[in-house]
Structure formats: structure tokens, C-alpha cells
Amino acid sequence: MRVPVLVLWGSDDHLVDPMSLMRHARRPGWTPRPIDGVGHLLPVEAPDLYAQAVCQWLADSLEIPGFGRPT
């Protein structure tokens, strides 16, 4: 089964190796997306940036105009 995957991480995460994440994200249908200035707890540290990245990715993946623009 193939499904699209979003790989999110904080650029300041010192627990997860970014090179490892990039290797995983090379798989077909996987999208890498680092978030600058955020650590390991991305959804807790920057919930707005996290939600924006997920919404934009969904909008791009599902081709829904305007979905990636939270109000």
C-alpha cells in the first residue's frame, strides 16, 4: 500500500538525526519538512507552525484550493 507521508521535524532537535530523517523522506510519496527554530517537541513548542505545515501539505497533496491557509 502506498500513502503520502509528511516527515516533520524541528531544525533544533538534538535527539533525532536530520540525515536519518532525510534518508527516510527519500521514499516515493514522502515529503520532508524541517521547521526552523524548533526542537524535539514540535507540536508542543510551535503548534501554529505545526498546524500550518500539516494543512499546507494536505492542501498540496489533496489539491484542495485554500485548505492550506488557516484563518
Short mmCIF file of N, CA, C and O in Angstrom, two decimals:
data_model
loop_
_atom_site.label_atom_id
_atom_site.label_comp_id
_atom_site.label_asym_id
_atom_site.label_seq_id
_atom_site.Cartn_x
_atom_site.Cartn_y
_atom_site.Cartn_z
N MET A 1 0.85 -1.17 0.00
CA MET A 1 0.00 0.00 0.00
C MET A 1 0.89 1.23 0.00
O MET A 1 1.89 1.29 0.69
N ARG A 2 0.52 2.21 -0.79
CA ARG A 2 1.28 3.47 -0.85
C ARG A 2 0.38 4.60 -0.39
O ARG A 2 -0.73 4.76 -0.89
N VAL A 3 0.86 5.36 0.55
CA VAL A 3 0.14 6.53 1.04
C VAL A 3 1.14 7.67 1.15
O VAL A 3 2.32 7.45 1.39
N PRO A 4 0.69 8.91 0.97
CA PRO A 4 1.60 10.04 1.17
C PRO A 4 1.97 10.18 2.64
O PRO A 4 1.15 9.90 3.52
N VAL A 5 3.20 10.58 2.89
CA VAL A 5 3.70 10.73 4.27
C VAL A 5 4.40 12.08 4.38
O VAL A 5 5.19 12.46 3.52
N LEU A 6 4.11 12.79 5.46
CA LEU A 6 4.80 14.04 5.77
C LEU A 6 5.76 13.78 6.91
O LEU A 6 5.36 13.29 7.97
N VAL A 7 7.04 14.08 6.69
CA VAL A 7 8.06 13.91 7.73
C VAL A 7 8.41 15.31 8.24
O VAL A 7 9.05 16.09 7.55
N LEU A 8 7.93 15.62 9.44
CA LEU A 8 8.18 16.93 10.07
C LEU A 8 9.19 16.78 11.19
O LEU A 8 9.16 15.80 11.93
N TRP A 9 10.06 17.76 11.33
CA TRP A 9 10.95 17.80 12.48
C TRP A 9 11.42 19.22 12.71
O TRP A 9 11.39 20.05 11.82
N GLY A 10 11.82 19.48 13.94
CA GLY A 10 12.37 20.78 14.30
C GLY A 10 13.85 20.82 13.97
O GLY A 10 14.58 19.87 14.26
N SER A 11 14.31 21.90 13.37
CA SER A 11 15.72 22.01 12.99
C SER A 11 16.65 22.04 14.20
O SER A 11 17.83 21.74 14.08
N ASP A 12 16.11 22.40 15.36
CA ASP A 12 16.92 22.43 16.59
C ASP A 12 16.76 21.17 17.43
O ASP A 12 17.11 21.15 18.60
N ASP A 13 16.21 20.11 16.86
CA ASP A 13 16.04 18.83 17.56
C ASP A 13 17.40 18.16 17.70
O ASP A 13 18.05 17.85 16.71
N HIS A 14 17.84 17.94 18.94
CA HIS A 14 19.13 17.32 19.19
C HIS A 14 19.00 15.83 19.49
O HIS A 14 20.00 15.17 19.77
N LEU A 15 17.77 15.30 19.42
CA LEU A 15 17.55 13.88 19.71
C LEU A 15 17.46 13.02 18.45
O LEU A 15 17.73 11.83 18.49
N VAL A 16 17.05 13.62 17.35
CA VAL A 16 16.86 12.87 16.10
C VAL A 16 17.83 13.41 15.05
O VAL A 16 17.94 14.62 14.85
N ASP A 17 18.50 12.50 14.39
CA ASP A 17 19.49 12.86 13.37
C ASP A 17 18.78 13.31 12.09
O ASP A 17 18.05 12.53 11.48
N PRO A 18 18.97 14.57 11.66
CA PRO A 18 18.29 15.05 10.46
C PRO A 18 18.67 14.27 9.19
O PRO A 18 17.86 14.11 8.30
N MET A 19 19.89 13.76 9.12
CA MET A 19 20.29 12.98 7.95
C MET A 19 19.47 11.70 7.86
O MET A 19 19.09 11.27 6.77
N SER A 20 19.18 11.09 8.99
CA SER A 20 18.35 9.90 9.02
C SER A 20 16.94 10.21 8.52
O SER A 20 16.36 9.46 7.73
N LEU A 21 16.40 11.35 8.97
CA LEU A 21 15.06 11.75 8.52
C LEU A 21 15.04 12.00 7.02
O LEU A 21 14.10 11.60 6.33
N MET A 22 16.08 12.63 6.50
CA MET A 22 16.13 12.91 5.07
C MET A 22 16.24 11.61 4.26
O MET A 22 15.65 11.49 3.19
N ARG A 23 16.98 10.62 4.79
CA ARG A 23 17.06 9.33 4.09
C ARG A 23 15.69 8.67 4.03
O ARG A 23 15.31 8.12 3.00
N HIS A 24 14.96 8.70 5.13
CA HIS A 24 13.62 8.12 5.13
C HIS A 24 12.70 8.87 4.18
O HIS A 24 11.87 8.26 3.50
N ALA A 25 12.83 10.17 4.14
CA ALA A 25 11.93 11.00 3.33
C ALA A 25 12.20 10.89 1.84
O ALA A 25 11.45 11.43 1.04
N ARG A 26 13.24 10.17 1.44
CA ARG A 26 13.50 9.96 0.01
C ARG A 26 12.56 8.93 -0.60
O ARG A 26 12.53 8.76 -1.80
N ARG A 27 11.82 8.25 0.23
CA ARG A 27 10.90 7.23 -0.28
C ARG A 27 9.83 7.89 -1.14
O ARG A 27 9.43 9.03 -0.89
N PRO A 28 9.35 7.18 -2.16
CA PRO A 28 8.30 7.76 -3.01
C PRO A 28 7.06 8.14 -2.20
O PRO A 28 6.60 7.37 -1.35
N GLY A 29 6.57 9.35 -2.42
CA GLY A 29 5.38 9.82 -1.73
C GLY A 29 5.64 10.43 -0.36
O GLY A 29 4.71 10.86 0.31
N TRP A 30 6.90 10.46 0.07
CA TRP A 30 7.24 11.05 1.38
C TRP A 30 7.76 12.46 1.15
O TRP A 30 8.55 12.72 0.26
N THR A 31 7.32 13.39 2.01
CA THR A 31 7.70 14.79 1.90
C THR A 31 8.45 15.23 3.17
O THR A 31 7.88 15.18 4.25
N PRO A 32 9.73 15.64 3.05
CA PRO A 32 10.45 16.14 4.21
C PRO A 32 10.12 17.61 4.46
O PRO A 32 9.97 18.39 3.52
N ARG A 33 9.98 17.99 5.73
CA ARG A 33 9.68 19.39 6.04
C ARG A 33 10.28 19.75 7.40
O ARG A 33 9.65 19.54 8.44
N PRO A 34 11.51 20.29 7.43
CA PRO A 34 12.04 20.78 8.70
C PRO A 34 11.39 22.12 9.06
O PRO A 34 11.04 22.91 8.18
N ILE A 35 11.21 22.36 10.34
CA ILE A 35 10.68 23.63 10.84
C ILE A 35 11.81 24.33 11.59
O ILE A 35 12.32 23.80 12.59
N ASP A 36 12.22 25.49 11.12
CA ASP A 36 13.34 26.22 11.70
C ASP A 36 13.03 26.71 13.11
O ASP A 36 11.92 27.16 13.39
N GLY A 37 14.06 26.64 13.96
CA GLY A 37 13.99 27.22 15.29
C GLY A 37 13.14 26.46 16.30
O GLY A 37 12.78 27.00 17.33
N VAL A 38 12.84 25.19 16.02
CA VAL A 38 12.01 24.39 16.90
C VAL A 38 12.79 23.13 17.26
O VAL A 38 13.56 22.61 16.46
N GLY A 39 12.57 22.63 18.47
CA GLY A 39 13.27 21.44 18.94
C GLY A 39 12.48 20.15 18.73
O GLY A 39 11.71 20.02 17.77
N HIS A 40 12.66 19.21 19.65
CA HIS A 40 12.11 17.86 19.52
C HIS A 40 10.59 17.79 19.65
O HIS A 40 9.96 16.92 19.06
N LEU A 41 10.00 18.68 20.42
CA LEU A 41 8.55 18.63 20.67
C LEU A 41 7.82 19.62 19.77
O LEU A 41 7.12 20.52 20.24
N LEU A 42 7.95 19.42 18.50
CA LEU A 42 7.40 20.35 17.50
C LEU A 42 5.94 20.74 17.75
O LEU A 42 5.63 21.92 17.81
N PRO A 43 5.01 19.79 17.91
CA PRO A 43 3.60 20.20 18.10
C PRO A 43 3.36 20.97 19.40
O PRO A 43 2.43 21.76 19.48
N VAL A 44 4.22 20.76 20.40
CA VAL A 44 4.07 21.46 21.69
C VAL A 44 4.76 22.82 21.65
O VAL A 44 4.21 23.81 22.11
N GLU A 45 5.95 22.87 21.07
CA GLU A 45 6.74 24.10 21.03
C GLU A 45 6.19 25.13 20.04
O GLU A 45 6.29 26.33 20.29
N ALA A 46 5.66 24.65 18.94
CA ALA A 46 5.19 25.57 17.88
C ALA A 46 3.92 25.01 17.24
O ALA A 46 3.92 24.64 16.06
N PRO A 47 2.82 24.96 18.00
CA PRO A 47 1.60 24.35 17.46
C PRO A 47 1.07 25.06 16.20
O PRO A 47 0.54 24.40 15.30
N ASP A 48 1.23 26.36 16.13
CA ASP A 48 0.75 27.08 14.94
C ASP A 48 1.55 26.71 13.69
O ASP A 48 0.99 26.49 12.62
N LEU A 49 2.88 26.65 13.84
CA LEU A 49 3.73 26.27 12.71
C LEU A 49 3.47 24.82 12.30
O LEU A 49 3.44 24.49 11.11
N TYR A 50 3.27 23.97 13.30
CA TYR A 50 2.96 22.56 13.04
C TYR A 50 1.66 22.43 12.25
O TYR A 50 1.61 21.76 11.21
N ALA A 51 0.61 23.09 12.73
CA ALA A 51 -0.70 23.02 12.06
C ALA A 51 -0.62 23.61 10.66
O ALA A 51 -1.20 23.06 9.71
N GLN A 52 0.11 24.70 10.51
CA GLN A 52 0.24 25.33 9.20
C GLN A 52 0.95 24.39 8.22
O GLN A 52 0.54 24.26 7.06
N ALA A 53 2.02 23.74 8.67
CA ALA A 53 2.76 22.82 7.80
C ALA A 53 1.89 21.63 7.38
O ALA A 53 1.90 21.23 6.21
N VAL A 54 1.14 21.08 8.33
CA VAL A 54 0.28 19.94 8.02
C VAL A 54 -0.84 20.37 7.07
O VAL A 54 -1.12 19.69 6.08
N CYS A 55 -1.47 21.50 7.34
CA CYS A 55 -2.55 21.99 6.48
C CYS A 55 -2.05 22.26 5.06
O CYS A 55 -2.72 21.91 4.09
N GLN A 56 -0.88 22.88 4.95
CA GLN A 56 -0.34 23.17 3.63
C GLN A 56 -0.02 21.89 2.89
O GLN A 56 -0.29 21.76 1.69
N TRP A 57 0.56 20.92 3.59
CA TRP A 57 0.89 19.64 2.97
C TRP A 57 -0.38 18.92 2.51
O TRP A 57 -0.42 18.37 1.40
N LEU A 58 -1.42 18.93 3.35
CA LEU A 58 -2.69 18.32 2.96
C LEU A 58 -3.28 19.02 1.74
O LEU A 58 -3.77 18.37 0.81
N ALA A 59 -3.23 20.34 1.74
CA ALA A 59 -3.76 21.10 0.61
C ALA A 59 -3.01 20.74 -0.68
O ALA A 59 -3.62 20.54 -1.72
N ASP A 60 -1.69 20.65 -0.57
CA ASP A 60 -0.88 20.31 -1.75
C ASP A 60 -1.14 18.86 -2.18
O ASP A 60 -1.24 18.57 -3.37
N SER A 61 -1.23 17.95 -1.20
CA SER A 61 -1.42 16.53 -1.50
C SER A 61 -2.79 16.24 -2.07
O SER A 61 -2.95 15.44 -2.98
N LEU A 62 -3.81 16.90 -1.52
CA LEU A 62 -5.19 16.66 -1.93
C LEU A 62 -5.68 17.63 -2.99
O LEU A 62 -6.78 17.50 -3.49
N GLU A 63 -4.82 18.61 -3.29
CA GLU A 63 -5.14 19.64 -4.28
C GLU A 63 -6.48 20.32 -3.96
O GLU A 63 -7.36 20.42 -4.80
N ILE A 64 -6.60 20.76 -2.72
CA ILE A 64 -7.78 21.49 -2.27
C ILE A 64 -7.41 22.96 -2.17
O ILE A 64 -6.68 23.36 -1.27
N PRO A 65 -7.89 23.82 -3.08
CA PRO A 65 -7.54 25.23 -3.04
C PRO A 65 -7.98 25.89 -1.74
O PRO A 65 -9.09 25.67 -1.28
N GLY A 66 -7.06 26.65 -1.13
CA GLY A 66 -7.39 27.39 0.08
C GLY A 66 -7.33 26.60 1.36
O GLY A 66 -7.36 27.17 2.44
N PHE A 67 -7.21 25.29 1.30
CA PHE A 67 -7.19 24.48 2.52
C PHE A 67 -5.98 24.77 3.38
O PHE A 67 -6.04 24.76 4.59
N GLY A 68 -4.86 25.08 2.76
CA GLY A 68 -3.61 25.31 3.49
C GLY A 68 -3.48 26.71 4.04
O GLY A 68 -2.43 27.09 4.53
N ARG A 69 -4.55 27.50 4.03
CA ARG A 69 -4.48 28.86 4.52
C ARG A 69 -5.39 29.01 5.74
O ARG A 69 -6.53 29.45 5.63
N PRO A 70 -4.86 28.61 6.93
CA PRO A 70 -5.68 28.75 8.13
C PRO A 70 -5.99 30.21 8.43
O PRO A 70 -5.17 31.08 8.18
N THR A 71 -7.17 30.47 8.95
CA THR A 71 -7.57 31.85 9.26
C THR A 71 -7.32 32.18 10.70
O THR A 71 -7.18 31.36 11.53
#
